[in-house]
Structures are given as C-alpha cells and as structure tokens.
PDB file of C-alpha atoms in Angstrom:
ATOM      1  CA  UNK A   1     112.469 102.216  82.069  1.00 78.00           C
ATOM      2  CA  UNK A   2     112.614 103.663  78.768  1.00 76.00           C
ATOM      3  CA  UNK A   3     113.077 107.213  77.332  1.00 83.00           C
ATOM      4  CA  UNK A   4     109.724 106.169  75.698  1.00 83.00           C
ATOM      5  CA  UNK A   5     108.483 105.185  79.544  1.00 81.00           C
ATOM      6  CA  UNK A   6     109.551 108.646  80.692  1.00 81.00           C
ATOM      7  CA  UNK A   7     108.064 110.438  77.963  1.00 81.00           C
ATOM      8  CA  UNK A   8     104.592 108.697  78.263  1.00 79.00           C
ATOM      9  CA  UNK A   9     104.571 109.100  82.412  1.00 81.00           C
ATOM     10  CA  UNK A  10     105.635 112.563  81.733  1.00 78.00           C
ATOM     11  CA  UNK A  11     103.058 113.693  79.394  1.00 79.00           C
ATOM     12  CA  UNK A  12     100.528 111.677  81.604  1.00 76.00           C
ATOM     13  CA  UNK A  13     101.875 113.717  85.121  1.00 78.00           C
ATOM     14  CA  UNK A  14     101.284 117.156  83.032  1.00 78.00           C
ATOM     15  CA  UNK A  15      98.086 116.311  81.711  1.00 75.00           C
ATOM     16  CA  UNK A  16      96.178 114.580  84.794  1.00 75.00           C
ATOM     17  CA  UNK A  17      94.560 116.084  88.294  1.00 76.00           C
ATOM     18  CA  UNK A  18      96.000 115.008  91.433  1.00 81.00           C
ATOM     19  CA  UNK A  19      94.221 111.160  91.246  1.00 82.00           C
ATOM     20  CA  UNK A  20      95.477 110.582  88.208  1.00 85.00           C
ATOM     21  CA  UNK A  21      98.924 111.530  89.564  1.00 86.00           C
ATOM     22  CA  UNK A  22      98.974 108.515  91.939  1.00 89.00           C
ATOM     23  CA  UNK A  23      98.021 106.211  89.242  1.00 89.00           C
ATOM     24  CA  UNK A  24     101.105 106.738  87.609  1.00 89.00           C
ATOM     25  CA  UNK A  25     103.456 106.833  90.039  1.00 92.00           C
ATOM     26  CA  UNK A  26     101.886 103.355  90.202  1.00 93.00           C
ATOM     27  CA  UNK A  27     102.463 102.343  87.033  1.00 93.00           C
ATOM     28  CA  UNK A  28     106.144 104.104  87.274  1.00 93.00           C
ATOM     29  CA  UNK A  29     106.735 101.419  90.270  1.00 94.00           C
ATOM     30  CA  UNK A  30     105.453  98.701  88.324  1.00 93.00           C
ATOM     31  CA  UNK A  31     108.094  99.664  85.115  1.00 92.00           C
ATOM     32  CA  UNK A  32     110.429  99.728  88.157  1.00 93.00           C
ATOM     33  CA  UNK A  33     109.655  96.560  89.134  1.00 92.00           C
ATOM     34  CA  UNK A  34     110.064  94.951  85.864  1.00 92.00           C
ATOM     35  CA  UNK A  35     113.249  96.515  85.495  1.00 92.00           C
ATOM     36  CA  UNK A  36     113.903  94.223  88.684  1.00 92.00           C
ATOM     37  CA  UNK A  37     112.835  91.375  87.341  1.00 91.00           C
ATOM     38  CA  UNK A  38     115.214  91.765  84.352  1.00 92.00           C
ATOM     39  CA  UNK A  39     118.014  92.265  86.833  1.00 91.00           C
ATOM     40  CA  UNK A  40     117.262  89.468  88.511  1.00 89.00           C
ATOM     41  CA  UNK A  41     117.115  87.175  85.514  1.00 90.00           C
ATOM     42  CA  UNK A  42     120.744  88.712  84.420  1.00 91.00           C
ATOM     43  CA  UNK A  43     121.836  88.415  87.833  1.00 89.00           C
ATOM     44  CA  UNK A  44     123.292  92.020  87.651  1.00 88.00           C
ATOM     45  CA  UNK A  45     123.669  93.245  90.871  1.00 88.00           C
ATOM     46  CA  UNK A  46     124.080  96.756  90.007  1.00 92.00           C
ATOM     47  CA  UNK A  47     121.284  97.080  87.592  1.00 92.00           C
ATOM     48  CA  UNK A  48     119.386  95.681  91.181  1.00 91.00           C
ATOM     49  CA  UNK A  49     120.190  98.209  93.122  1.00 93.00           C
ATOM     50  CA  UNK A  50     119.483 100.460  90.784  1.00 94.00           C
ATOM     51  CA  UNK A  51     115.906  99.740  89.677  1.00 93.00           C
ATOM     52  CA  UNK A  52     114.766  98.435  93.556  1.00 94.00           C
ATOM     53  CA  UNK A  53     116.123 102.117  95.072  1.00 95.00           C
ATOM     54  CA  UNK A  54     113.860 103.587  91.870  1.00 94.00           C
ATOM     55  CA  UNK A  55     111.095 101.844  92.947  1.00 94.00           C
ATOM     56  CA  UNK A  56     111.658 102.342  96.754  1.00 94.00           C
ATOM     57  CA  UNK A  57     111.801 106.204  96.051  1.00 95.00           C
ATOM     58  CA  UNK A  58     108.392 105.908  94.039  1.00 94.00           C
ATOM     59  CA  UNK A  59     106.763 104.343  97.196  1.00 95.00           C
ATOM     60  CA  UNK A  60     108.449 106.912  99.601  1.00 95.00           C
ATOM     61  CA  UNK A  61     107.003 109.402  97.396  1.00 93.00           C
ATOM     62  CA  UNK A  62     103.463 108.085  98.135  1.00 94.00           C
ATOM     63  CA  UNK A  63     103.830 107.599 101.655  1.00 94.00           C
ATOM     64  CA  UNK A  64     105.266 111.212 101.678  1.00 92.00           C
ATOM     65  CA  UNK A  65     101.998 112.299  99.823  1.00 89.00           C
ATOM     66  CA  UNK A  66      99.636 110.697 102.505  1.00 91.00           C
ATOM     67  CA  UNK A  67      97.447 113.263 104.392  1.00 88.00           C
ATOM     68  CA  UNK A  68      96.792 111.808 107.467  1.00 92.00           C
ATOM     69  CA  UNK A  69      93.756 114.126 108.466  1.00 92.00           C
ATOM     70  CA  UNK A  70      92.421 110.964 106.093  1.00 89.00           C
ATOM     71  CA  UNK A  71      91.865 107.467 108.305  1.00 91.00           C
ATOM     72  CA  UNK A  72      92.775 106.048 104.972  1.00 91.00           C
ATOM     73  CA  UNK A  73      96.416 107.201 105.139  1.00 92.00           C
ATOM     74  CA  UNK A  74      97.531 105.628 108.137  1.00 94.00           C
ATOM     75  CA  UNK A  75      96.236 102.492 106.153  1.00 94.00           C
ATOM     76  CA  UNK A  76      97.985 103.089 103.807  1.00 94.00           C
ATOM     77  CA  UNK A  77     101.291 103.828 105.387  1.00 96.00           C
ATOM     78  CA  UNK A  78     101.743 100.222 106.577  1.00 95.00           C
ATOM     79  CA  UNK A  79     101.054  99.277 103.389  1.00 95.00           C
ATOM     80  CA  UNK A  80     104.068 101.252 101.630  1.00 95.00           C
ATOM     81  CA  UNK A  81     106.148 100.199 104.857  1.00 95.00           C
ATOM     82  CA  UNK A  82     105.736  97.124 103.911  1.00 96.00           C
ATOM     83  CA  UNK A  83     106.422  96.972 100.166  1.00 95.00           C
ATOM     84  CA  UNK A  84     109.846  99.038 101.317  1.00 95.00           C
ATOM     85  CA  UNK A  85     110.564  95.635 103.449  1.00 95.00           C
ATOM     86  CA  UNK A  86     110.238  93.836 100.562  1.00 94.00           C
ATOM     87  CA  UNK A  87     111.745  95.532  98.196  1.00 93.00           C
ATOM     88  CA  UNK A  88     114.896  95.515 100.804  1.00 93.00           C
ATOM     89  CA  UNK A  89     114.441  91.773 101.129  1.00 92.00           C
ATOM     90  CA  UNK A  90     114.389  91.071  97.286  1.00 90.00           C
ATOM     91  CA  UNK A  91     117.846  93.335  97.035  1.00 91.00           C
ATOM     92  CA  UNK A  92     119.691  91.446  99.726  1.00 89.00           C
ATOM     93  CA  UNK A  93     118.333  87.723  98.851  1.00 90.00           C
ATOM     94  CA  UNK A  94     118.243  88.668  95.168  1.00 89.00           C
ATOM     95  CA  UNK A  95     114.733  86.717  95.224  1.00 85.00           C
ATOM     96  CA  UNK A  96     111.778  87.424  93.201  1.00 86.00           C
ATOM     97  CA  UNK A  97     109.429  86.007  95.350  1.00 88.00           C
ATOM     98  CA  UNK A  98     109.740  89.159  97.732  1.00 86.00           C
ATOM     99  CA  UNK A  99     108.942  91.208  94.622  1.00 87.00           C
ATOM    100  CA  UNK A 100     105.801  89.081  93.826  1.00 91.00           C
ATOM    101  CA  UNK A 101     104.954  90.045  97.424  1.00 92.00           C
ATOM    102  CA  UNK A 102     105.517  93.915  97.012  1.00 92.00           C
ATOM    103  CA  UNK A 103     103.869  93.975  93.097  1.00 93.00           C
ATOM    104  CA  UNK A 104     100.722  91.938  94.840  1.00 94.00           C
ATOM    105  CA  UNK A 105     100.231  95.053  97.256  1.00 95.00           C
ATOM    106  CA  UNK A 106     100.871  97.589  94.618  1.00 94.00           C
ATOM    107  CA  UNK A 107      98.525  96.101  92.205  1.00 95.00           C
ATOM    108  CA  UNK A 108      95.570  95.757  94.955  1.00 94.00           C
ATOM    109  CA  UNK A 109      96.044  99.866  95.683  1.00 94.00           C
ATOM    110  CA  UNK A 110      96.632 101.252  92.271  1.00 94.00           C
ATOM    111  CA  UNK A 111      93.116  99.238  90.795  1.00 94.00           C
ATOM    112  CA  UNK A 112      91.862 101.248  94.071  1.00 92.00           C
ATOM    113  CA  UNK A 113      93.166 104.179  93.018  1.00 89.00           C
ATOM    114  CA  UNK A 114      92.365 103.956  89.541  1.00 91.00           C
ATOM    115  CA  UNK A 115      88.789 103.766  90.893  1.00 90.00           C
ATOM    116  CA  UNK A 116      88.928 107.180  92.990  1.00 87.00           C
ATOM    117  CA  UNK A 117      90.296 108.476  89.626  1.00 85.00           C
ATOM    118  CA  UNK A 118      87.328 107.548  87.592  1.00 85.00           C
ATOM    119  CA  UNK A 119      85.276 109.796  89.842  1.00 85.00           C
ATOM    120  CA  UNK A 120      87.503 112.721  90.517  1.00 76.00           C
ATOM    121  CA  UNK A 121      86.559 115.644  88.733  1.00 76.00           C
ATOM    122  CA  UNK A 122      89.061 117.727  89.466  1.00 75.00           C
ATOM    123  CA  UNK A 123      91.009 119.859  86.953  1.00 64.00           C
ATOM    124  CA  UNK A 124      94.749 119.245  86.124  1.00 62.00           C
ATOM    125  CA  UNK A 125      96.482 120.075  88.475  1.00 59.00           C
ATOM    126  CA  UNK A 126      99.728 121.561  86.295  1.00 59.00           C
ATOM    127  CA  UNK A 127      97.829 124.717  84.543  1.00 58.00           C
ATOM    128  CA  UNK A 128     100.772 125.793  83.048  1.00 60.00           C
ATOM    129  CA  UNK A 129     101.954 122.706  81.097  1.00 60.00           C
ATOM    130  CA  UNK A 130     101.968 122.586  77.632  1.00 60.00           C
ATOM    131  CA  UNK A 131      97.818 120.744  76.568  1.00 60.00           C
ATOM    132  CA  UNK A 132      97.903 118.080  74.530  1.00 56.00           C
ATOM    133  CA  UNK A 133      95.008 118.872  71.944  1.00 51.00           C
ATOM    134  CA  UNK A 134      95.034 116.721  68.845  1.00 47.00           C
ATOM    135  CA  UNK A 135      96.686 113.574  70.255  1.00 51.00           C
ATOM    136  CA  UNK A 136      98.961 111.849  68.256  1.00 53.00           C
ATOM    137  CA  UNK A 137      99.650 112.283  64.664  1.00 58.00           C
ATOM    138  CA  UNK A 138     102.373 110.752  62.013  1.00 58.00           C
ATOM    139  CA  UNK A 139     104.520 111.468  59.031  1.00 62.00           C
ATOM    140  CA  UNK A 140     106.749 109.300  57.213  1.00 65.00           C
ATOM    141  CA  UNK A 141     108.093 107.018  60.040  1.00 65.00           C
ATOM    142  CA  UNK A 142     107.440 109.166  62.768  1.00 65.00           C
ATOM    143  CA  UNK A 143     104.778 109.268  65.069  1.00 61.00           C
ATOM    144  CA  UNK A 144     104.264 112.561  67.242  1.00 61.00           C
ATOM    145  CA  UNK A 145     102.566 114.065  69.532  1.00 57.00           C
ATOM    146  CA  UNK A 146     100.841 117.508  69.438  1.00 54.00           C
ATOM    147  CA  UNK A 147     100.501 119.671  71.542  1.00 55.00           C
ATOM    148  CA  UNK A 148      99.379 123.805  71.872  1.00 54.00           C
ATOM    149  CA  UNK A 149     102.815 125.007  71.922  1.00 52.00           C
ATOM    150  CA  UNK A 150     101.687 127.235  74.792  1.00 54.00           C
ATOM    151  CA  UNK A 151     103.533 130.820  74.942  1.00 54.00           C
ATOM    152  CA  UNK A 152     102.710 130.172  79.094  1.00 56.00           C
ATOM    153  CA  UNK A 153     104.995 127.278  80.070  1.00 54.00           C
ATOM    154  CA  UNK A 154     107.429 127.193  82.892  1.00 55.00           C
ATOM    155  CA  UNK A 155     107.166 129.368  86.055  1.00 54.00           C
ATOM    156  CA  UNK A 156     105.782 132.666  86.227  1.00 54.00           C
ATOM    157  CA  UNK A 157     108.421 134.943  87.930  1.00 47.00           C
TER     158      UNK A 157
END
C-alpha cells in the first residue's frame, strides 16, 4: 500500500458513518491483497508475510466489529474464519490460488456492504475530524485537498 493508499483510506475513515467504515476496511484488504500478489510474483518471502498478516489483521478487525445480537454476524464470522485459513494457507504454500479463494469471499461481502451503505443515513461517525469542503483543488503540479482547517480537531480533554 501506498502513502497515497493511506492518505485516501484515511480521509475516507474520517469522512464516512459507520457503513462506510466497513467498506474500506474492504478495500484496505483488497490493497493488502494485491500487495500479496506482488510478493508472490517476486517470490519475497518477507514482503509475504508482511502484506498477508496486514490483511489478516484487517479481517480480525471485522470479525472483532461483529455484533452478534445480529443473526447476520455469526454469518459472517465463518466467513472471516475462513478467509484467515486462507490467507494462512497462501503464506505457507506461497500459492495464489488460496488468495483467489479469500479475495472471492471478500469481494461477495464488501458489494454487500457497499449496498447497506447506500442506504445508511447515518452521520459521520468522527465529528471531530477535520471536513473536507471544497474537494480537491491544484496549483502548479500539485494537486490538494481542502479541507476546513477546523480549530476542533483531536480529543477534547
């Protein structure tokens, strides 16, 4: 993942309510994931550990997140459980193919979740984070982002 990557996902986390959260820790796994893929191609095993314990602590934060008052979640939880095996098996065979597995899950749940996003009217769920109000502007070979440069960021003591 990029420092690019990190910005975008960060901006994204500050800006969004909590369905809009999921979807990118989603799309966090998935920049994971291609970050195994790349490892895999290189055959670096480092960089392999590395990016498939990234992506395994992205889907331990989901099944962390479930609320199992919800029938849902304990669907879901074999579901994460599972993409954990594969993730394991893709570190220790150094085979895509249990990636393709994992990534085939993940993709199936985050197009469901970016549906229960679309109709989740909630507000942001950081208030204090800095708003993003004009979007994006440039200069001379520079593209930036604007934001309110709010006097209320951080924690209140």
């Amino acid at each position: 993942m990029t420092k690019e990557d990190i910005t975008y996902y960060t901006r994204r986390i500050t800006q969004g309510n909590k369905s809009d959260i999921i979807v990118v820790l989603y799309d966090i796994y998935f920049s994971y994931e291609e970050d195994v893929r790349a490892a895999l191609e290189k055959k670096d095993l480092t960089d392999l550990q590395l990016a498939i314990r990234r992506a395994n602590e992205v889907v331990e934060h989901l099944k962390l997140d479930l609320d199992f008052s919800y029938d849902i979640a304990r669907q879901l939880y074999p579901l994460y459980d599972y993409v954990q095996r594969c993730l394991s098996k893709a570190l220790y065979r150094q085979d895509a193919a249990e990636g393709d597995h994992a990534a085939a899950v993940m993709k199936e749940l985050r197009e469901a979740f970016i549906e229960v996003a679309k109709a989740d009217d909630s507000g942001r769920e950081m208030q204090n984070a800095e708003t993003v109000t004009a979007g994006y502007t440039y200069g001379p070979g520079s593209l930036s982002e604007v934001t309110d440069g709010g006097s209320n960021r951080g924690f209140f003591a």
